C-alpha cells in the first residue's frame, strides 16, 4: 500500500530543499549512528534515509546496499506520516506492507521500526530505522 502524502508535504519538501539534504555527499558520522543503532536494537539492518517527492534515499546504511528507490516502495514513507516511532512486528501481517516488494522478496523485511527525523518546525524529512528478516518486537539488544 502506498503511503499517503503528509499533510505538510509542501512545507516538508521546501525544508528539504533549503537544507540541501538530497545532495549526495559522504556522511561518516551517520555511518557510526546506523551501526550503533543496529547494535543497540540487535538488528542486522539500520539506516538513515531522506524522503523527497519521489525518492527514498539512504544517506547511511548498515547491513544493506540500498541507496535509492522509489518512494512508493519505501516503508519509511509511512514513518514520516507521524511524529513518533512506527513499529511493525511482522510486515507480512500488516496490510500496509504485505504487498511491498521488500517484504515479499526472500528473505524480505519482516520486522521494521522507524523514527522520523524532524526539523525544528516539526517536518519529517526522513527516518532512522532498523529492520530484520524475522518477526520480532523492538527491544534493546534482542
Short mmCIF file of N, CA, C and O in Angstrom, two decimals:
data_model
loop_
_atom_site.label_atom_id
_atom_site.label_comp_id
_atom_site.label_asym_id
_atom_site.label_seq_id
_atom_site.Cartn_x
_atom_site.Cartn_y
_atom_site.Cartn_z
N UNK A 1 0.85 -1.17 0.00
CA UNK A 1 0.00 0.00 0.00
C UNK A 1 0.89 1.24 0.00
O UNK A 1 1.81 1.36 0.81
N UNK A 2 0.61 2.12 -0.91
CA UNK A 2 1.37 3.37 -0.98
C UNK A 2 1.01 4.26 0.20
O UNK A 2 -0.16 4.41 0.55
N UNK A 3 2.02 4.86 0.80
CA UNK A 3 1.78 5.79 1.92
C UNK A 3 1.12 7.06 1.40
O UNK A 3 1.53 7.58 0.36
N UNK A 4 0.13 7.56 2.09
CA UNK A 4 -0.43 8.85 1.69
C UNK A 4 0.60 9.97 1.90
O UNK A 4 1.59 9.78 2.61
N UNK A 5 0.37 11.11 1.29
CA UNK A 5 1.26 12.24 1.47
C UNK A 5 1.01 12.87 2.83
O UNK A 5 -0.14 12.98 3.26
N UNK A 6 2.07 13.29 3.52
CA UNK A 6 1.87 14.00 4.78
C UNK A 6 1.09 15.30 4.55
O UNK A 6 1.17 15.91 3.48
N UNK A 7 0.37 15.73 5.55
CA UNK A 7 -0.44 16.95 5.43
C UNK A 7 0.43 18.19 5.20
O UNK A 7 -0.03 19.16 4.63
N UNK A 8 1.68 18.13 5.61
CA UNK A 8 2.59 19.28 5.44
C UNK A 8 3.58 19.05 4.29
O UNK A 8 4.69 19.59 4.30
N UNK A 9 3.19 18.28 3.28
CA UNK A 9 4.11 17.87 2.22
C UNK A 9 4.84 19.04 1.56
O UNK A 9 6.06 18.98 1.37
N UNK A 10 4.16 20.11 1.22
CA UNK A 10 4.82 21.23 0.54
C UNK A 10 5.86 21.89 1.44
O UNK A 10 6.98 22.18 1.00
N UNK A 11 5.53 22.09 2.71
CA UNK A 11 6.48 22.69 3.65
C UNK A 11 7.66 21.74 3.90
O UNK A 11 8.81 22.17 4.02
N UNK A 12 7.37 20.46 3.97
CA UNK A 12 8.40 19.44 4.19
C UNK A 12 9.38 19.43 3.02
O UNK A 12 10.60 19.44 3.21
N UNK A 13 8.88 19.46 1.80
CA UNK A 13 9.75 19.48 0.63
C UNK A 13 10.55 20.77 0.54
O UNK A 13 11.73 20.76 0.15
N UNK A 14 9.95 21.88 0.94
CA UNK A 14 10.66 23.15 0.96
C UNK A 14 11.83 23.09 1.97
O UNK A 14 12.94 23.55 1.67
N UNK A 15 11.60 22.50 3.13
CA UNK A 15 12.66 22.36 4.13
C UNK A 15 13.78 21.47 3.61
O UNK A 15 14.96 21.77 3.81
N UNK A 16 13.43 20.38 2.92
CA UNK A 16 14.44 19.51 2.32
C UNK A 16 15.32 20.28 1.34
O UNK A 16 16.54 20.14 1.32
N UNK A 17 14.67 21.09 0.52
CA UNK A 17 15.39 21.88 -0.47
C UNK A 17 16.31 22.90 0.19
O UNK A 17 17.48 23.04 -0.19
N UNK A 18 15.80 23.59 1.19
CA UNK A 18 16.60 24.60 1.89
C UNK A 18 17.81 23.99 2.58
O UNK A 18 18.88 24.59 2.61
N UNK A 19 17.64 22.80 3.14
CA UNK A 19 18.73 22.14 3.86
C UNK A 19 19.67 21.36 2.94
O UNK A 19 20.70 20.86 3.40
N UNK A 20 19.32 21.27 1.66
CA UNK A 20 20.14 20.58 0.66
C UNK A 20 20.47 19.15 1.07
O UNK A 20 21.56 18.64 0.83
N UNK A 21 19.49 18.45 1.65
CA UNK A 21 19.73 17.11 2.15
C UNK A 21 19.75 16.03 1.07
O UNK A 21 20.20 14.93 1.32
N UNK A 22 19.24 16.34 -0.10
CA UNK A 22 19.22 15.33 -1.15
C UNK A 22 20.53 15.28 -1.94
O UNK A 22 20.72 14.40 -2.75
N UNK A 23 21.42 16.22 -1.68
CA UNK A 23 22.72 16.18 -2.34
C UNK A 23 23.54 15.03 -1.75
O UNK A 23 23.66 14.92 -0.53
N UNK A 24 24.07 14.19 -2.61
CA UNK A 24 24.86 13.05 -2.13
C UNK A 24 26.27 13.50 -1.77
O UNK A 24 26.97 14.07 -2.58
N UNK A 25 26.63 13.23 -0.55
CA UNK A 25 28.00 13.50 -0.11
C UNK A 25 28.29 12.55 1.05
O UNK A 25 27.37 12.13 1.75
N UNK A 26 29.54 12.21 1.25
CA UNK A 26 29.88 11.28 2.34
C UNK A 26 29.47 11.86 3.70
O UNK A 26 29.63 13.05 3.95
N UNK A 27 28.92 11.02 4.53
CA UNK A 27 28.50 11.42 5.88
C UNK A 27 29.02 10.39 6.87
O UNK A 27 28.25 9.58 7.40
N UNK A 28 30.33 10.39 7.16
CA UNK A 28 30.90 9.36 8.04
C UNK A 28 30.27 9.32 9.44
O UNK A 28 30.20 8.26 10.05
N UNK A 29 29.80 10.45 9.95
CA UNK A 29 29.16 10.45 11.27
C UNK A 29 27.89 9.62 11.26
O UNK A 29 27.55 8.97 12.25
N UNK A 30 27.17 9.64 10.15
CA UNK A 30 25.95 8.85 10.05
C UNK A 30 26.24 7.35 10.02
O UNK A 30 25.44 6.55 10.50
N UNK A 31 27.39 6.96 9.47
CA UNK A 31 27.76 5.55 9.45
C UNK A 31 27.86 5.00 10.88
O UNK A 31 27.39 3.90 11.16
N UNK A 32 28.45 5.77 11.76
CA UNK A 32 28.55 5.35 13.15
C UNK A 32 27.20 5.27 13.83
O UNK A 32 26.95 4.37 14.64
N UNK A 33 26.30 6.18 13.48
CA UNK A 33 24.96 6.18 14.08
C UNK A 33 24.19 4.94 13.67
O UNK A 33 23.56 4.28 14.51
N UNK A 34 24.22 4.58 12.39
CA UNK A 34 23.45 3.40 11.96
C UNK A 34 24.05 2.11 12.51
O UNK A 34 23.31 1.18 12.87
N UNK A 35 25.36 2.03 12.60
CA UNK A 35 25.98 0.85 13.19
C UNK A 35 25.61 0.73 14.67
O UNK A 35 25.26 -0.36 15.15
N UNK A 36 25.67 1.83 15.39
CA UNK A 36 25.30 1.83 16.81
C UNK A 36 23.82 1.46 16.99
O UNK A 36 23.47 0.66 17.85
N UNK A 37 22.96 2.02 16.16
CA UNK A 37 21.53 1.75 16.25
C UNK A 37 21.24 0.27 16.02
O UNK A 37 20.45 -0.34 16.75
N UNK A 38 21.86 -0.32 15.01
CA UNK A 38 21.67 -1.75 14.75
C UNK A 38 22.14 -2.57 15.95
O UNK A 38 21.47 -3.52 16.36
N UNK A 39 23.26 -2.20 16.53
CA UNK A 39 23.78 -2.92 17.70
C UNK A 39 22.87 -2.81 18.91
O UNK A 39 22.59 -3.80 19.59
N UNK A 40 22.39 -1.63 19.17
CA UNK A 40 21.51 -1.41 20.33
C UNK A 40 20.20 -2.18 20.16
O UNK A 40 19.69 -2.78 21.11
N UNK A 41 19.67 -2.18 18.94
CA UNK A 41 18.38 -2.84 18.69
C UNK A 41 18.54 -4.32 18.35
O UNK A 41 17.54 -5.04 18.26
N UNK A 42 19.77 -4.76 18.13
CA UNK A 42 20.00 -6.16 17.80
C UNK A 42 19.47 -6.56 16.45
O UNK A 42 19.03 -7.70 16.25
N UNK A 43 19.52 -5.64 15.49
CA UNK A 43 19.03 -5.92 14.14
C UNK A 43 20.19 -5.96 13.15
O UNK A 43 21.20 -5.29 13.36
N UNK A 44 20.03 -6.70 12.06
CA UNK A 44 21.09 -6.75 11.06
C UNK A 44 21.12 -5.54 10.13
O UNK A 44 22.09 -5.35 9.40
N UNK A 45 20.05 -4.73 10.15
CA UNK A 45 19.94 -3.60 9.23
C UNK A 45 19.54 -2.34 9.98
O UNK A 45 18.67 -2.38 10.86
N UNK A 46 20.17 -1.23 9.62
CA UNK A 46 19.79 0.09 10.13
C UNK A 46 20.14 1.10 9.06
O UNK A 46 21.11 0.92 8.33
N UNK A 47 19.33 2.15 8.98
CA UNK A 47 19.65 3.19 8.00
C UNK A 47 19.09 4.54 8.39
O UNK A 47 18.15 4.64 9.18
N UNK A 48 19.72 5.56 7.85
CA UNK A 48 19.23 6.93 7.89
C UNK A 48 18.84 7.25 6.46
O UNK A 48 19.65 7.08 5.54
N UNK A 49 17.59 7.67 6.30
CA UNK A 49 17.12 7.96 4.95
C UNK A 49 16.41 9.30 4.89
O UNK A 49 15.94 9.81 5.90
N UNK A 50 16.35 9.82 3.69
CA UNK A 50 15.64 11.07 3.40
C UNK A 50 14.58 10.74 2.36
O UNK A 50 14.83 9.98 1.42
N UNK A 51 13.39 11.31 2.51
CA UNK A 51 12.28 11.07 1.59
C UNK A 51 11.96 12.39 0.90
O UNK A 51 11.59 13.36 1.55
N UNK A 52 12.10 12.41 -0.44
CA UNK A 52 11.69 13.60 -1.17
C UNK A 52 10.36 13.32 -1.87
O UNK A 52 9.65 12.38 -1.50
N UNK A 53 10.00 14.09 -2.87
CA UNK A 53 8.69 13.94 -3.51
C UNK A 53 8.52 12.58 -4.17
O UNK A 53 7.41 12.04 -4.18
N UNK A 54 9.60 12.01 -4.69
CA UNK A 54 9.50 10.75 -5.44
C UNK A 54 10.44 9.65 -4.99
O UNK A 54 10.26 8.51 -5.39
N UNK A 55 11.47 9.99 -4.22
CA UNK A 55 12.53 9.04 -3.90
C UNK A 55 12.73 8.87 -2.41
O UNK A 55 12.48 9.76 -1.62
N UNK A 56 13.23 7.70 -2.08
CA UNK A 56 13.70 7.35 -0.75
C UNK A 56 15.20 7.15 -0.92
O UNK A 56 15.63 6.27 -1.66
N UNK A 57 16.00 8.01 -0.31
CA UNK A 57 17.46 7.97 -0.48
C UNK A 57 18.12 7.63 0.85
O UNK A 57 17.89 8.31 1.86
N UNK A 58 18.93 6.59 0.83
CA UNK A 58 19.65 6.17 2.03
C UNK A 58 20.92 7.01 2.13
O UNK A 58 21.76 7.00 1.24
N UNK A 59 21.05 7.74 3.23
CA UNK A 59 22.24 8.57 3.46
C UNK A 59 23.32 7.78 4.19
O UNK A 59 24.50 8.07 4.05
N UNK A 60 22.91 6.77 4.98
CA UNK A 60 23.85 5.88 5.64
C UNK A 60 23.13 4.57 5.90
O UNK A 60 21.97 4.58 6.32
N UNK A 61 23.81 3.47 5.62
CA UNK A 61 23.19 2.18 5.83
C UNK A 61 24.15 1.20 6.47
O UNK A 61 25.35 1.23 6.21
N UNK A 62 23.60 0.34 7.30
CA UNK A 62 24.37 -0.74 7.94
C UNK A 62 23.64 -2.04 7.60
O UNK A 62 22.44 -2.15 7.84
N UNK A 63 24.35 -2.98 6.98
CA UNK A 63 23.76 -4.27 6.66
C UNK A 63 22.88 -4.25 5.43
O UNK A 63 22.10 -5.19 5.23
N UNK A 64 22.97 -3.21 4.62
CA UNK A 64 22.13 -3.08 3.43
C UNK A 64 22.89 -2.30 2.37
O UNK A 64 23.64 -1.38 2.69
N UNK A 65 22.66 -2.66 1.10
CA UNK A 65 23.33 -1.97 -0.01
C UNK A 65 22.42 -0.98 -0.71
O UNK A 65 22.84 -0.32 -1.64
N UNK A 66 21.18 -0.88 -0.30
CA UNK A 66 20.22 0.02 -0.93
C UNK A 66 20.69 1.47 -0.80
O UNK A 66 21.12 1.90 0.27
N UNK A 67 20.62 2.22 -1.90
CA UNK A 67 20.99 3.63 -1.84
C UNK A 67 19.83 4.54 -2.23
O UNK A 67 19.75 5.66 -1.75
N UNK A 68 18.97 4.05 -3.13
CA UNK A 68 17.92 4.90 -3.65
C UNK A 68 16.81 4.00 -4.20
O UNK A 68 17.10 2.96 -4.79
N UNK A 69 15.57 4.39 -4.00
CA UNK A 69 14.44 3.63 -4.51
C UNK A 69 13.24 4.55 -4.66
O UNK A 69 13.23 5.65 -4.09
N UNK A 70 12.23 4.11 -5.39
CA UNK A 70 11.01 4.92 -5.47
C UNK A 70 10.36 5.07 -4.09
O UNK A 70 10.35 4.13 -3.29
N UNK A 71 9.84 6.22 -3.83
CA UNK A 71 9.16 6.49 -2.55
C UNK A 71 8.05 5.48 -2.30
O UNK A 71 7.82 5.06 -1.17
N UNK A 72 7.36 5.06 -3.36
CA UNK A 72 6.24 4.12 -3.22
C UNK A 72 6.67 2.77 -2.65
O UNK A 72 5.85 2.06 -2.08
N UNK A 73 7.94 2.38 -2.81
CA UNK A 73 8.43 1.10 -2.29
C UNK A 73 8.98 1.20 -0.88
O UNK A 73 9.41 0.21 -0.31
N UNK A 74 8.97 2.37 -0.31
CA UNK A 74 9.63 2.63 0.97
C UNK A 74 8.70 2.45 2.17
O UNK A 74 7.64 3.07 2.24
N UNK A 75 9.12 1.63 3.12
CA UNK A 75 8.41 1.54 4.38
C UNK A 75 8.57 2.84 5.16
O UNK A 75 7.68 3.26 5.89
N UNK A 76 9.70 3.51 4.95
CA UNK A 76 9.97 4.77 5.65
C UNK A 76 8.99 5.87 5.27
O UNK A 76 8.76 6.79 6.05
N UNK A 77 8.39 5.79 4.07
CA UNK A 77 7.40 6.78 3.67
C UNK A 77 6.19 6.76 4.60
O UNK A 77 5.52 7.79 4.77
N UNK A 78 5.93 5.63 5.25
CA UNK A 78 4.85 5.55 6.23
C UNK A 78 5.29 6.18 7.56
O UNK A 78 4.47 6.76 8.26
N UNK A 79 6.56 6.06 7.87
CA UNK A 79 7.08 6.60 9.13
C UNK A 79 6.97 8.11 9.19
O UNK A 79 6.67 8.67 10.24
N UNK A 80 7.19 8.79 8.07
CA UNK A 80 7.16 10.26 8.09
C UNK A 80 5.75 10.82 8.22
O UNK A 80 5.58 12.03 8.34
N UNK A 81 4.75 9.96 8.22
CA UNK A 81 3.37 10.43 8.41
C UNK A 81 3.09 10.80 9.87
O UNK A 81 2.18 11.57 10.15
N UNK A 82 3.86 10.23 10.78
CA UNK A 82 3.66 10.50 12.20
C UNK A 82 4.84 11.23 12.80
O UNK A 82 5.81 11.56 12.11
N UNK A 83 4.77 11.47 14.07
CA UNK A 83 5.87 12.16 14.76
C UNK A 83 6.49 11.26 15.82
O UNK A 83 7.38 11.68 16.55
N UNK A 84 6.03 10.02 15.89
CA UNK A 84 6.57 9.07 16.86
C UNK A 84 7.10 7.83 16.16
O UNK A 84 7.12 7.74 14.93
N UNK A 85 7.50 6.89 16.96
CA UNK A 85 8.07 5.64 16.48
C UNK A 85 7.00 4.79 15.79
O UNK A 85 5.89 4.64 16.30
N UNK A 86 7.32 4.26 14.63
CA UNK A 86 6.47 3.29 13.94
C UNK A 86 7.12 1.93 14.09
O UNK A 86 8.25 1.73 13.65
N UNK A 87 6.42 1.00 14.74
CA UNK A 87 6.94 -0.36 14.94
C UNK A 87 6.02 -1.34 14.23
O UNK A 87 4.81 -1.33 14.47
N UNK A 88 6.60 -2.17 13.38
CA UNK A 88 5.85 -3.19 12.64
C UNK A 88 6.47 -4.54 13.00
O UNK A 88 7.51 -4.92 12.45
N UNK A 89 5.86 -5.27 13.95
CA UNK A 89 6.44 -6.55 14.39
C UNK A 89 6.54 -7.60 13.28
O UNK A 89 7.50 -8.37 13.24
N UNK A 90 5.56 -7.63 12.35
CA UNK A 90 5.60 -8.57 11.24
C UNK A 90 4.96 -7.91 10.02
O UNK A 90 3.74 -7.83 9.92
N UNK A 91 5.78 -7.44 9.10
CA UNK A 91 5.29 -6.71 7.93
C UNK A 91 4.39 -7.57 7.05
O UNK A 91 3.51 -7.05 6.38
N UNK A 92 4.58 -8.88 7.06
CA UNK A 92 3.72 -9.76 6.25
C UNK A 92 2.32 -9.87 6.83
O UNK A 92 1.40 -10.32 6.14
N UNK A 93 2.14 -9.45 8.05
CA UNK A 93 0.82 -9.48 8.68
C UNK A 93 0.20 -8.08 8.76
O UNK A 93 -0.83 -7.90 9.39
N UNK A 94 0.82 -7.10 8.15
CA UNK A 94 0.36 -5.71 8.19
C UNK A 94 -0.12 -5.32 6.80
O UNK A 94 0.65 -5.35 5.83
N UNK A 95 -1.38 -4.95 6.68
CA UNK A 95 -2.00 -4.63 5.38
C UNK A 95 -1.25 -3.54 4.63
O UNK A 95 -1.25 -3.52 3.40
N UNK A 96 -0.59 -2.63 5.33
CA UNK A 96 0.15 -1.56 4.67
C UNK A 96 1.36 -2.08 3.90
O UNK A 96 1.81 -1.45 2.94
N UNK A 97 1.91 -3.21 4.33
CA UNK A 97 3.20 -3.65 3.80
C UNK A 97 3.19 -5.02 3.14
O UNK A 97 4.18 -5.40 2.52
N UNK A 98 2.13 -5.77 3.25
CA UNK A 98 2.11 -7.16 2.77
C UNK A 98 2.46 -7.28 1.29
O UNK A 98 3.09 -8.26 0.88
N UNK A 99 2.12 -6.29 0.46
CA UNK A 99 2.44 -6.34 -0.96
C UNK A 99 3.71 -5.60 -1.33
O UNK A 99 4.06 -5.52 -2.51
N UNK A 100 4.43 -5.06 -0.36
CA UNK A 100 5.65 -4.32 -0.63
C UNK A 100 6.73 -5.27 -1.17
O UNK A 100 6.91 -6.36 -0.63
N UNK A 101 7.45 -4.88 -2.22
CA UNK A 101 8.48 -5.78 -2.77
C UNK A 101 9.57 -6.14 -1.78
O UNK A 101 10.11 -7.25 -1.84
N UNK A 102 9.87 -5.27 -0.84
CA UNK A 102 10.90 -5.58 0.16
C UNK A 102 10.41 -6.59 1.19
O UNK A 102 11.21 -7.26 1.84
N UNK A 103 9.11 -6.69 1.33
CA UNK A 103 8.52 -7.65 2.26
C UNK A 103 8.31 -9.00 1.56
O UNK A 103 8.55 -10.06 2.13
N UNK A 104 7.87 -8.96 0.31
CA UNK A 104 7.58 -10.19 -0.44
C UNK A 104 8.82 -10.97 -0.82
O UNK A 104 8.80 -12.20 -0.87
N UNK A 105 9.91 -10.28 -1.15
CA UNK A 105 11.13 -10.99 -1.57
C UNK A 105 11.72 -11.77 -0.40
O UNK A 105 11.46 -11.47 0.75
N UNK A 106 12.51 -12.79 -0.72
CA UNK A 106 13.17 -13.57 0.32
C UNK A 106 14.59 -13.05 0.52
O UNK A 106 15.26 -12.76 -0.48
N UNK A 107 15.12 -12.88 1.71
CA UNK A 107 14.42 -13.20 2.94
C UNK A 107 13.36 -12.15 3.30
O UNK A 107 12.47 -12.42 4.07
N UNK A 108 13.48 -10.96 2.77
CA UNK A 108 12.46 -9.93 2.97
C UNK A 108 12.46 -9.31 4.35
O UNK A 108 13.00 -9.84 5.30
N UNK A 109 11.86 -8.14 4.41
CA UNK A 109 11.70 -7.44 5.69
C UNK A 109 10.48 -8.00 6.40
O UNK A 109 9.39 -8.02 5.83
N UNK A 110 10.67 -8.45 7.61
CA UNK A 110 9.53 -8.88 8.43
C UNK A 110 9.31 -7.87 9.57
O UNK A 110 8.20 -7.47 9.84
N UNK A 111 10.41 -7.46 10.21
CA UNK A 111 10.34 -6.50 11.31
C UNK A 111 10.87 -5.16 10.82
O UNK A 111 11.88 -5.09 10.12
N UNK A 112 10.18 -4.08 11.23
CA UNK A 112 10.62 -2.73 10.89
C UNK A 112 10.27 -1.81 12.05
O UNK A 112 9.17 -1.91 12.62
N UNK A 113 11.19 -0.94 12.40
CA UNK A 113 10.91 0.12 13.37
C UNK A 113 11.62 1.37 12.88
O UNK A 113 12.80 1.32 12.53
N UNK A 114 10.89 2.48 12.82
CA UNK A 114 11.47 3.71 12.33
C UNK A 114 11.00 4.91 13.11
O UNK A 114 9.86 4.96 13.58
N UNK A 115 11.88 5.88 13.24
CA UNK A 115 11.57 7.15 13.88
C UNK A 115 11.78 8.26 12.87
O UNK A 115 12.78 8.27 12.15
N UNK A 116 10.84 9.19 12.78
CA UNK A 116 11.01 10.29 11.83
C UNK A 116 12.11 11.25 12.29
O UNK A 116 12.29 11.47 13.48
N UNK A 117 12.83 11.79 11.33
CA UNK A 117 13.83 12.82 11.60
C UNK A 117 13.15 14.16 11.34
O UNK A 117 12.78 14.47 10.22
N UNK A 118 12.98 14.93 12.40
CA UNK A 118 12.15 16.14 12.36
C UNK A 118 12.98 17.42 12.37
O UNK A 118 14.01 17.51 13.04
N UNK A 119 12.48 18.41 11.64
CA UNK A 119 13.05 19.75 11.73
C UNK A 119 12.54 20.40 13.00
O UNK A 119 11.63 19.88 13.66
N UNK A 120 13.08 21.56 13.34
CA UNK A 120 12.60 22.31 14.49
C UNK A 120 11.14 22.71 14.37
O UNK A 120 10.44 22.88 15.36
N UNK A 121 10.66 22.81 13.13
CA UNK A 121 9.26 23.16 12.88
C UNK A 121 8.36 21.93 12.88
O UNK A 121 7.15 22.04 12.71
N UNK A 122 8.95 20.74 13.03
CA UNK A 122 8.16 19.51 13.09
C UNK A 122 7.93 18.80 11.77
O UNK A 122 7.13 17.88 11.69
N UNK A 123 8.66 19.17 10.72
CA UNK A 123 8.52 18.50 9.43
C UNK A 123 9.42 17.26 9.40
O UNK A 123 10.62 17.35 9.67
N UNK A 124 8.84 16.11 9.06
CA UNK A 124 9.59 14.86 8.99
C UNK A 124 10.28 14.77 7.63
O UNK A 124 9.62 14.63 6.60
N UNK A 125 11.61 14.83 7.64
CA UNK A 125 12.37 14.83 6.40
C UNK A 125 12.86 13.44 6.00
O UNK A 125 13.15 13.19 4.84
N UNK A 126 12.94 12.56 6.97
CA UNK A 126 13.43 11.22 6.72
C UNK A 126 13.28 10.38 7.96
O UNK A 126 12.48 10.70 8.85
N UNK A 127 14.08 9.32 8.04
CA UNK A 127 13.96 8.40 9.16
C UNK A 127 15.31 7.86 9.63
O UNK A 127 16.28 7.85 8.88
N UNK A 128 15.30 7.38 10.85
CA UNK A 128 16.31 6.48 11.37
C UNK A 128 15.53 5.21 11.64
O UNK A 128 14.54 5.24 12.39
N UNK A 129 15.92 4.11 11.00
CA UNK A 129 15.13 2.89 11.16
C UNK A 129 16.02 1.66 11.27
O UNK A 129 17.21 1.70 10.96
N UNK A 130 15.40 0.58 11.73
CA UNK A 130 16.04 -0.73 11.81
C UNK A 130 15.10 -1.75 11.17
O UNK A 130 13.88 -1.53 11.12
N UNK A 131 15.67 -2.86 10.69
CA UNK A 131 14.85 -3.90 10.08
C UNK A 131 15.50 -5.26 10.30
O UNK A 131 16.71 -5.36 10.55
N UNK A 132 14.66 -6.29 10.18
CA UNK A 132 15.14 -7.66 10.33
C UNK A 132 14.31 -8.56 9.41
O UNK A 132 13.18 -8.21 9.04
N UNK A 133 14.84 -9.71 9.08
CA UNK A 133 14.17 -10.67 8.20
C UNK A 133 13.26 -11.62 8.98
O UNK A 133 12.64 -12.49 8.39
N UNK A 134 13.19 -11.44 10.30
CA UNK A 134 12.31 -12.27 11.12
C UNK A 134 11.37 -11.38 11.92
O UNK A 134 11.74 -10.27 12.31
N UNK A 135 10.14 -11.85 12.17
CA UNK A 135 9.24 -11.07 13.02
C UNK A 135 9.82 -10.94 14.42
O UNK A 135 10.48 -11.86 14.91
N UNK A 136 9.55 -9.82 15.06
CA UNK A 136 10.09 -9.61 16.41
C UNK A 136 9.47 -8.38 17.04
O UNK A 136 8.68 -7.69 16.43
N UNK A 137 9.85 -8.12 18.24
CA UNK A 137 9.46 -6.89 18.94
C UNK A 137 10.70 -6.02 19.07
O UNK A 137 11.83 -6.51 19.00
N UNK A 138 10.47 -4.75 19.27
CA UNK A 138 11.59 -3.82 19.46
C UNK A 138 12.05 -3.91 20.91
O UNK A 138 11.24 -3.80 21.83
N UNK A 139 13.32 -4.13 21.07
CA UNK A 139 13.88 -4.17 22.42
C UNK A 139 15.38 -3.98 22.33
O UNK A 139 15.99 -4.21 21.28
N UNK A 140 15.96 -3.57 23.39
CA UNK A 140 17.41 -3.35 23.40
C UNK A 140 18.16 -4.66 23.31
O UNK A 140 17.93 -5.56 24.11
N UNK A 141 19.01 -4.78 22.31
CA UNK A 141 19.90 -5.93 22.16
C UNK A 141 19.21 -7.24 21.89
O UNK A 141 19.77 -8.29 22.18
N UNK A 142 18.00 -7.24 21.35
CA UNK A 142 17.30 -8.51 21.09
C UNK A 142 17.94 -9.25 19.96
O UNK A 142 18.36 -8.78 19.00
#
